[in-house]
Short mmCIF file of C-alpha atoms in Angstrom, two decimals:
data_model
loop_
_atom_site.label_atom_id
_atom_site.label_comp_id
_atom_site.label_asym_id
_atom_site.label_seq_id
_atom_site.Cartn_x
_atom_site.Cartn_y
_atom_site.Cartn_z
CA MET K 1 88.72 114.71 78.34
CA PRO K 2 86.52 117.16 80.07
CA SER K 3 83.55 117.94 78.48
CA HIS K 4 82.60 121.86 79.06
CA GLY K 5 79.79 122.36 81.36
CA GLY K 6 79.74 118.92 82.51
CA ALA K 7 81.82 116.08 84.95
CA LEU K 8 85.47 116.63 84.38
CA GLN K 9 86.67 113.09 83.34
CA VAL K 10 89.92 112.54 84.11
CA PRO K 11 92.54 110.70 81.70
CA LYS K 12 93.99 107.61 83.37
CA ALA K 13 97.20 108.60 84.50
CA ALA K 14 100.04 107.23 82.42
CA ASP K 15 102.97 105.18 83.26
CA ASN K 16 106.05 107.30 83.31
CA ASN K 17 108.64 104.72 84.11
CA GLY K 18 108.06 104.43 88.01
CA THR K 19 107.79 108.40 88.14
CA SER K 20 104.44 110.20 88.87
CA SER K 21 102.32 110.88 86.13
CA PHE K 22 101.39 114.55 85.63
CA LEU K 23 97.84 114.25 86.58
CA ALA K 24 99.15 112.08 89.89
CA ASP K 25 101.46 114.53 90.71
CA ARG K 26 99.16 117.44 91.18
CA SER K 27 100.65 118.88 94.48
CA ALA K 28 104.07 119.83 92.43
CA LYS K 29 104.58 123.25 91.29
CA VAL K 30 103.60 124.07 88.02
CA PHE K 31 104.84 127.24 86.09
CA LEU K 32 102.44 128.33 83.77
CA ALA K 33 103.79 131.27 81.69
CA GLY K 34 101.26 133.41 80.34
CA HIS K 35 98.52 132.61 82.91
CA LYS K 36 96.49 136.00 81.95
CA GLY K 37 96.27 135.36 78.62
CA MET K 38 93.04 133.58 76.39
CA LEU K 39 94.82 130.05 76.40
CA GLY K 40 96.54 130.51 79.63
CA THR K 41 93.20 131.24 81.47
CA ALA K 42 92.03 128.21 80.09
CA ILE K 43 94.55 126.08 81.00
CA HIS K 44 94.60 127.12 84.38
CA ARG K 45 90.91 126.62 84.97
CA ARG K 46 91.55 123.30 83.84
CA LEU K 47 94.40 122.71 86.39
CA ALA K 48 92.48 123.92 88.83
CA ALA K 49 89.47 122.15 88.16
CA LEU K 50 91.83 118.79 87.73
CA GLY K 51 92.91 119.59 91.46
CA PHE K 52 96.26 121.45 90.96
CA THR K 53 97.04 123.12 94.14
CA ASN K 54 100.58 124.79 93.35
CA ILE K 55 99.78 126.47 90.10
CA VAL K 56 102.42 129.35 89.69
CA GLY K 57 101.74 132.35 87.38
CA ARG K 58 103.34 135.89 86.99
CA THR K 59 102.14 138.77 85.20
CA ARG K 60 104.34 140.91 83.16
CA ALA K 61 104.66 143.65 85.58
CA GLU K 62 105.96 140.94 88.19
CA LEU K 63 108.29 138.89 85.79
CA ASP K 64 109.65 140.25 82.42
CA LEU K 65 110.12 136.86 80.53
CA THR K 66 112.11 138.97 77.78
CA CYS K 67 114.51 139.55 80.36
CA GLU K 68 117.05 136.71 80.75
CA PRO K 69 118.45 137.68 84.36
CA ALA K 70 114.95 138.01 85.96
CA VAL K 71 113.69 134.70 84.04
CA HIS K 72 116.57 132.66 85.52
CA LYS K 73 116.35 133.97 89.17
CA PHE K 74 112.43 133.24 88.79
CA PHE K 75 113.43 129.63 88.26
CA ASP K 76 116.45 129.31 90.64
CA ALA K 77 113.91 130.62 93.21
CA GLU K 78 110.45 128.49 92.24
CA GLN K 79 112.11 125.45 91.09
CA PRO K 80 108.97 124.18 89.30
CA ARG K 81 108.42 120.69 88.45
CA TYR K 82 106.48 121.36 85.32
CA VAL K 83 106.01 124.20 83.14
CA ILE K 84 103.55 125.23 80.26
CA LEU K 85 104.91 128.09 78.17
CA ALA K 86 101.66 129.60 76.47
CA ALA K 87 103.13 133.47 77.09
CA GLY K 88 103.81 135.57 73.68
CA LYS K 89 103.16 138.41 71.73
CA VAL K 90 100.22 138.10 69.86
CA GLY K 91 98.05 140.12 67.62
CA GLY K 92 96.06 139.85 64.13
CA LEU K 93 97.56 140.93 60.51
CA HIS K 94 97.57 144.54 61.29
CA ALA K 95 99.01 144.78 64.57
CA SER K 96 101.97 142.24 63.66
CA SER K 97 102.44 144.18 59.98
CA ALA K 98 103.00 147.38 61.91
CA ALA K 99 105.74 146.19 63.96
CA PRO K 100 107.56 143.11 63.15
CA ALA K 101 110.23 143.64 64.80
CA ASP K 102 108.80 144.01 68.07
CA PHE K 103 106.79 140.74 67.72
CA MET K 104 109.63 138.67 66.60
CA THR K 105 112.38 140.14 69.16
CA GLU K 106 109.90 139.48 72.06
CA ASN K 107 108.87 136.27 71.14
CA LEU K 108 112.40 135.14 70.56
CA ARG K 109 113.54 136.47 73.84
CA ILE K 110 110.40 134.56 76.01
CA THR K 111 111.05 131.37 74.01
CA MET K 112 115.11 131.23 74.50
CA ASN K 113 114.69 132.51 78.09
CA VAL K 114 112.27 130.07 79.28
CA LEU K 115 113.50 127.30 77.80
CA THR K 116 116.93 127.89 78.72
CA ALA K 117 116.11 128.50 82.42
CA ALA K 118 114.11 125.50 82.51
CA ARG K 119 116.27 123.25 81.44
CA ARG K 120 119.34 125.18 84.02
CA CYS K 121 117.42 125.11 86.50
CA GLY K 122 117.40 121.16 86.87
CA THR K 123 113.79 120.49 88.42
CA VAL K 124 111.68 120.57 85.63
CA ARG K 125 110.15 117.32 84.82
CA LYS K 126 108.23 118.01 81.69
CA LEU K 127 107.86 121.27 79.81
CA LEU K 128 105.39 121.89 76.99
CA PHE K 129 105.74 124.80 74.38
CA LEU K 130 103.21 126.09 72.58
CA ALA K 131 103.70 126.87 68.98
CA THR K 132 101.55 127.83 66.07
CA SER K 133 100.13 127.08 62.75
CA ALA K 134 102.07 129.91 61.07
CA ILE K 135 105.31 127.73 61.25
CA TYR K 136 103.84 125.77 58.09
CA PRO K 137 105.04 126.72 54.59
CA VAL K 138 102.07 128.49 52.55
CA ASP K 139 102.07 125.48 50.28
CA ALA K 140 102.05 122.86 52.84
CA PRO K 141 99.42 120.10 51.87
CA GLN K 142 95.76 120.09 53.57
CA PRO K 143 95.42 118.91 55.86
CA ILE K 144 98.80 120.10 57.08
CA PRO K 145 100.83 117.22 58.65
CA GLU K 146 103.46 117.80 61.51
CA SER K 147 105.95 116.66 58.93
CA ALA K 148 105.47 119.48 56.79
CA LEU K 149 107.53 121.60 58.90
CA LEU K 150 110.44 123.71 57.23
CA THR K 151 109.28 122.15 53.98
CA GLY K 152 109.09 125.57 52.59
CA PRO K 153 109.17 129.21 53.86
CA PRO K 154 106.27 130.25 56.06
CA ALA K 155 103.12 132.16 54.52
CA PRO K 156 103.67 135.69 53.53
CA GLY K 157 101.23 137.07 56.63
CA ASN K 158 104.14 135.69 58.78
CA GLU K 159 107.21 136.96 57.31
CA TRP K 160 109.25 140.07 57.64
CA TYR K 161 112.61 140.83 56.69
CA VAL K 162 114.18 142.54 60.08
CA ARG K 163 116.88 145.30 59.84
CA SER K 164 117.12 146.02 63.69
CA SER K 165 120.22 145.20 64.83
CA MET K 166 119.13 143.92 68.17
CA ALA K 167 116.40 141.56 66.39
CA GLU K 168 118.99 140.42 63.83
CA LYS K 169 121.27 139.59 66.94
CA LEU K 170 118.93 137.62 68.65
CA ALA K 171 117.76 135.41 65.33
CA THR K 172 121.05 134.74 64.70
CA ARG K 173 121.81 132.84 68.30
CA ALA K 174 118.46 131.49 68.24
CA CYS K 175 118.65 129.76 64.57
CA MET K 176 122.08 128.07 65.90
CA HIS K 177 119.63 125.32 67.49
CA VAL K 178 117.76 125.23 63.76
CA ARG K 179 120.45 124.99 61.65
CA SER K 180 122.07 121.73 63.08
CA GLN K 181 119.44 119.72 61.43
CA HIS K 182 118.27 122.01 58.23
CA ALA K 183 121.46 123.93 57.73
CA THR K 184 121.21 124.09 54.22
CA ARG K 185 117.63 124.80 53.22
CA PHE K 186 117.02 126.98 56.20
CA ASP K 187 119.99 129.20 55.71
CA LYS K 188 118.44 129.64 52.07
CA ILE K 189 115.45 130.63 53.69
CA LEU K 190 116.70 132.62 56.52
CA ARG K 191 118.87 134.69 54.27
CA ARG K 192 115.58 135.93 52.39
CA LEU K 193 113.21 136.17 55.35
CA TYR K 194 112.90 136.78 59.00
CA PHE K 195 109.37 135.56 60.22
CA ARG K 196 108.05 137.46 63.17
CA TYR K 197 105.93 134.25 64.41
CA ALA K 198 107.56 131.46 62.68
CA ILE K 199 110.95 132.00 63.74
CA PRO K 200 110.53 132.30 67.73
CA LYS K 201 108.15 128.97 67.42
CA ILE K 202 110.39 127.11 65.15
CA VAL K 203 113.10 127.95 67.56
CA GLY K 204 111.51 126.80 70.43
CA ILE K 205 110.25 123.35 68.71
CA LYS K 206 113.88 122.72 67.70
CA MET K 207 115.44 123.80 71.14
CA CYS K 208 112.64 121.38 72.82
CA GLN K 209 114.22 118.66 70.64
CA ALA K 210 117.81 119.30 71.22
CA TYR K 211 116.89 119.08 75.01
CA ARG K 212 115.48 115.73 74.49
CA ALA K 213 118.44 114.52 73.18
CA GLU K 214 120.61 115.46 75.55
CA LEU K 215 121.76 112.46 77.98
CA ASP K 216 119.86 113.61 80.72
CA GLY K 217 117.20 115.27 78.46
CA MET K 218 114.38 117.13 79.70
CA ASP K 219 110.92 116.08 78.56
CA ALA K 220 110.06 118.64 76.22
CA ILE K 221 106.91 118.44 73.96
CA VAL K 222 105.37 120.72 71.40
CA ALA K 223 101.59 121.59 70.80
CA THR K 224 100.88 123.32 67.68
CA PRO K 225 96.92 124.69 67.95
CA ASN K 226 95.48 126.46 65.05
CA ASN K 227 93.27 129.96 65.20
CA LEU K 228 92.15 129.72 68.64
CA TYR K 229 89.47 132.22 70.01
CA GLY K 230 87.92 132.44 73.67
CA PRO K 231 87.71 134.71 76.66
CA ARG K 232 90.47 137.00 76.70
CA ASP K 233 91.06 137.58 73.15
CA PRO K 234 92.01 140.72 72.46
CA PHE K 235 89.51 142.91 71.41
CA PRO K 236 91.22 145.95 70.81
CA SER K 237 90.39 146.62 66.90
CA GLU K 238 94.01 147.18 65.80
CA SER K 239 95.70 144.28 67.65
CA SER K 240 92.69 141.80 67.30
CA HIS K 241 92.70 138.42 65.46
CA VAL K 242 89.73 137.74 63.27
CA ILE K 243 87.08 136.60 65.72
CA PRO K 244 87.19 139.43 68.40
CA ALA K 245 87.78 141.96 65.27
CA LEU K 246 84.51 140.60 63.89
CA ILE K 247 82.45 140.99 67.45
CA ARG K 248 83.77 144.34 68.03
CA ARG K 249 82.91 145.89 64.69
CA PHE K 250 79.53 144.23 64.58
CA HIS K 251 78.75 145.37 67.93
CA ASP K 252 79.68 148.77 67.42
CA ALA K 253 77.91 148.94 64.19
CA LYS K 254 74.54 147.72 66.03
CA ALA K 255 75.24 150.05 68.57
CA SER K 256 75.36 153.34 66.48
CA GLY K 257 72.91 152.07 64.08
CA ALA K 258 75.66 151.98 61.13
CA PRO K 259 73.93 150.51 57.64
CA GLU K 260 76.95 148.33 57.13
CA VAL K 261 80.45 147.05 57.94
CA VAL K 262 83.46 146.88 56.46
CA VAL K 263 85.37 143.30 56.29
CA TRP K 264 88.69 143.15 54.95
CA GLY K 265 89.19 140.75 51.96
CA SER K 266 87.26 138.54 49.69
CA GLY K 267 85.46 136.41 52.38
CA ARG K 268 86.69 133.31 50.60
CA GLN K 269 89.44 131.93 52.75
CA LEU K 270 89.08 128.95 54.92
CA ARG K 271 89.83 128.90 58.36
CA GLU K 272 90.05 126.28 61.13
CA PHE K 273 88.81 127.71 64.47
CA THR K 274 89.66 125.93 68.11
CA HIS K 275 88.02 127.27 71.34
CA ALA K 276 90.71 127.54 73.91
CA ASP K 277 88.81 125.14 76.16
CA ASP K 278 89.54 122.44 73.89
CA ALA K 279 92.93 123.60 73.60
CA ALA K 280 93.26 123.51 77.26
CA ASP K 281 91.92 120.03 77.12
CA ALA K 282 94.40 118.77 74.58
CA VAL K 283 97.41 120.17 76.58
CA MET K 284 96.22 118.32 80.04
CA LEU K 285 96.18 115.17 77.37
CA LEU K 286 99.61 115.95 76.27
CA MET K 287 101.13 116.54 79.51
CA GLU K 288 99.63 113.07 80.92
CA THR K 289 100.07 110.94 78.07
CA TYR K 290 102.69 112.06 75.44
CA SER K 291 106.55 112.25 75.35
CA GLY K 292 107.92 112.36 71.74
CA PRO K 293 110.38 114.80 69.53
CA GLU K 294 107.79 115.44 66.99
CA HIS K 295 105.10 118.38 67.81
CA VAL K 296 101.58 117.51 67.80
CA ASN K 297 98.86 119.51 65.89
CA VAL K 298 95.58 120.63 67.81
CA GLY K 299 92.97 121.61 65.40
CA SER K 300 89.14 121.00 65.80
CA GLY K 301 89.31 119.70 61.75
CA ARG K 302 86.05 122.16 61.04
CA GLU K 303 86.55 124.67 58.46
CA VAL K 304 84.36 127.49 57.35
CA THR K 305 85.29 130.59 55.37
CA VAL K 306 85.53 133.80 56.65
CA ARG K 307 82.31 134.90 54.90
CA GLU K 308 80.43 132.16 56.88
CA LEU K 309 82.13 133.27 59.98
CA ALA K 310 81.18 136.89 59.56
CA ASN K 311 77.50 136.03 58.70
CA THR K 312 77.26 133.66 62.01
CA VAL K 313 79.04 136.42 63.91
CA ARG K 314 76.63 139.07 62.51
CA GLU K 315 73.63 136.74 63.82
CA VAL K 316 75.24 135.93 67.37
CA VAL K 317 75.37 139.90 67.66
CA GLY K 318 72.25 140.63 66.19
CA TYR K 319 73.27 143.18 63.42
CA GLU K 320 70.67 143.74 60.29
CA GLY K 321 72.89 145.90 58.61
CA ARG K 322 74.82 144.72 55.50
CA VAL K 323 78.82 143.51 55.10
CA VAL K 324 80.85 144.93 52.61
CA TRP K 325 83.99 143.05 51.54
CA ASP K 326 87.11 145.30 51.21
CA THR K 327 88.77 142.91 48.23
CA SER K 328 91.77 145.64 48.25
CA ARG K 329 92.95 144.17 51.53
CA PRO K 330 94.69 140.97 51.98
CA ASP K 331 93.28 137.80 52.33
CA GLY K 332 96.27 136.06 53.92
CA VAL K 333 96.65 132.30 53.37
CA MET K 334 93.62 130.98 51.57
CA ARG K 335 93.57 127.87 53.50
CA ARG K 336 95.20 126.37 56.69
CA LEU K 337 93.74 122.91 57.98
CA LEU K 338 95.68 121.23 60.30
CA ASP K 339 95.99 117.31 60.46
CA SER K 340 95.30 116.72 63.77
CA SER K 341 94.83 112.86 63.63
CA LYS K 342 97.77 112.36 65.89
CA MET K 343 96.15 114.12 68.72
CA ALA K 344 92.92 112.32 67.98
CA ALA K 345 94.60 109.27 68.34
CA LEU K 346 95.70 110.30 71.73
CA GLY K 347 91.84 110.34 72.46
CA TRP K 348 91.42 114.04 72.34
CA GLU K 349 88.01 115.40 70.52
CA PRO K 350 86.96 119.17 70.65
CA LYS K 351 83.93 119.56 72.13
CA VAL K 352 82.87 123.44 71.74
CA GLU K 353 80.82 124.26 68.51
CA LEU K 354 81.80 127.29 66.86
CA ARG K 355 78.54 129.02 67.03
CA ASP K 356 78.21 128.11 70.83
CA GLY K 357 81.83 129.34 71.33
CA LEU K 358 80.93 132.44 69.42
CA LYS K 359 77.69 133.21 71.78
CA LYS K 360 79.88 132.54 74.94
CA LEU K 361 82.54 134.97 73.86
CA TYR K 362 80.04 137.92 72.88
CA GLU K 363 78.29 137.31 76.37
CA TRP K 364 81.68 137.52 78.18
CA TYR K 365 82.26 140.67 75.68
CA LEU K 366 79.30 142.05 76.64
CA ARG K 367 80.11 141.63 80.50
CA GLY K 368 82.69 143.90 80.24
CA ARG K 369 85.47 141.61 80.87
CA ALA K 370 87.28 142.55 77.27
CA THR K 371 90.66 143.91 78.30
CA ASP K 372 93.99 144.53 76.71
CA PHE K 373 96.05 141.03 76.39
CA GLU K 374 99.11 140.61 78.56
CA ALA K 375 101.06 137.69 78.21
#
C-alpha cells in the first residue's frame, strides 16, 4: 500500500474469476458515499491517486441518503459498479448522548437505503461497508477479534433506549436481518437496549452477509476501523471526538492565556488511534483482495492512555498551562484494542505515527479548514 508522502505502491491485481479486479477497473464508476467526511476524503484522495477517473460523490444537499426514494432514484440513474459506504452521522460522547434517537435513526436509514438500493439496481459488482468498533461488547477479549461480534451487548457509551416511534419502527424493520442468525440472544439484548451506533452497523454487517448468501449475491464486504482521526474530523466542541476536542481546547487555551484545560474522565483509559490515510489504504486493499462474509478489523495496534494523548496534543499545540482531569465525567470503555491480524495478513501496515498525525492535523486546523462535518 502507499506510504504517505512517497511514491504510490499499487497492490498486485487480484484474480477475480475472470472479471476485472478493482484496481484494474479504474474507469468504472465508483460511488463514494460520505466523500466529504474525514474518512471519505482520505478514500477519495487514494482513489484519485490510484488513477480512478469516475468517482461519484454527492453532498447531503444533493442527495439525502436518509430518503429512500431519492437513494433508489440515484442508483437507478448512476448505476455504479463499485460502492464504498463511508457516510453516517458521527460525533463524540456528548453529541451522541444529547440526541441518541437522531443518531440511531439517521444511521439506520443511511445503512438500509444504500445497501438495499445497491442490491436492487443490479450493476454493483462490489460494495464495502464501513462499520465501527462500537459493535463489540464491553467485556470483549482484548485485543478484540472479529468473532466477538454479538457475544454480548455493546458498551454503555453506545447504547440508548429509544422511545421515538419512528426510531422504534426503523430498528424493528432493520433487525429482522439480524434475528435470522442470532434470534434468541439478540432478541434478549434488543428488548433491553437500542444502540445508537452499534445497531445500524450490526444491521449493515448482517445485510452484507445476507446479500452475499443469495444465489446471485452481491460481493458485499465490511471493514471495522477503530478510533479514526485526520483532516475533516469535526472540530465543533460539542460534537467532536477526543482528538479534535483536545486540539481545540488546548489551542483556545493557548490563544486566551487560560491557566488550565479541563479534560473529561481520569485519563487512564486506553485507546487505539488510526489515521484516516492508513484506513483509506486498508479500504483499497480490501476492495482489491478481500471477498468474505466476516467483517475485517482495521486498527493501528498502538495503544496510548488518554492522559498520554492529552499530553502529546498539549505539546503539539504548544500550550504551557496545566491539565485538570474531571473525574466526575465518564471514562467510557476502559480499553478497546482491535485484533487486526486478519488485515495485517492481507499486507496492510499503518504508516502514520500518532505524533506525526497530530502535528499534521493541527497544521490543517490552523490553516482554517476546520468545518462542520457533512456525511
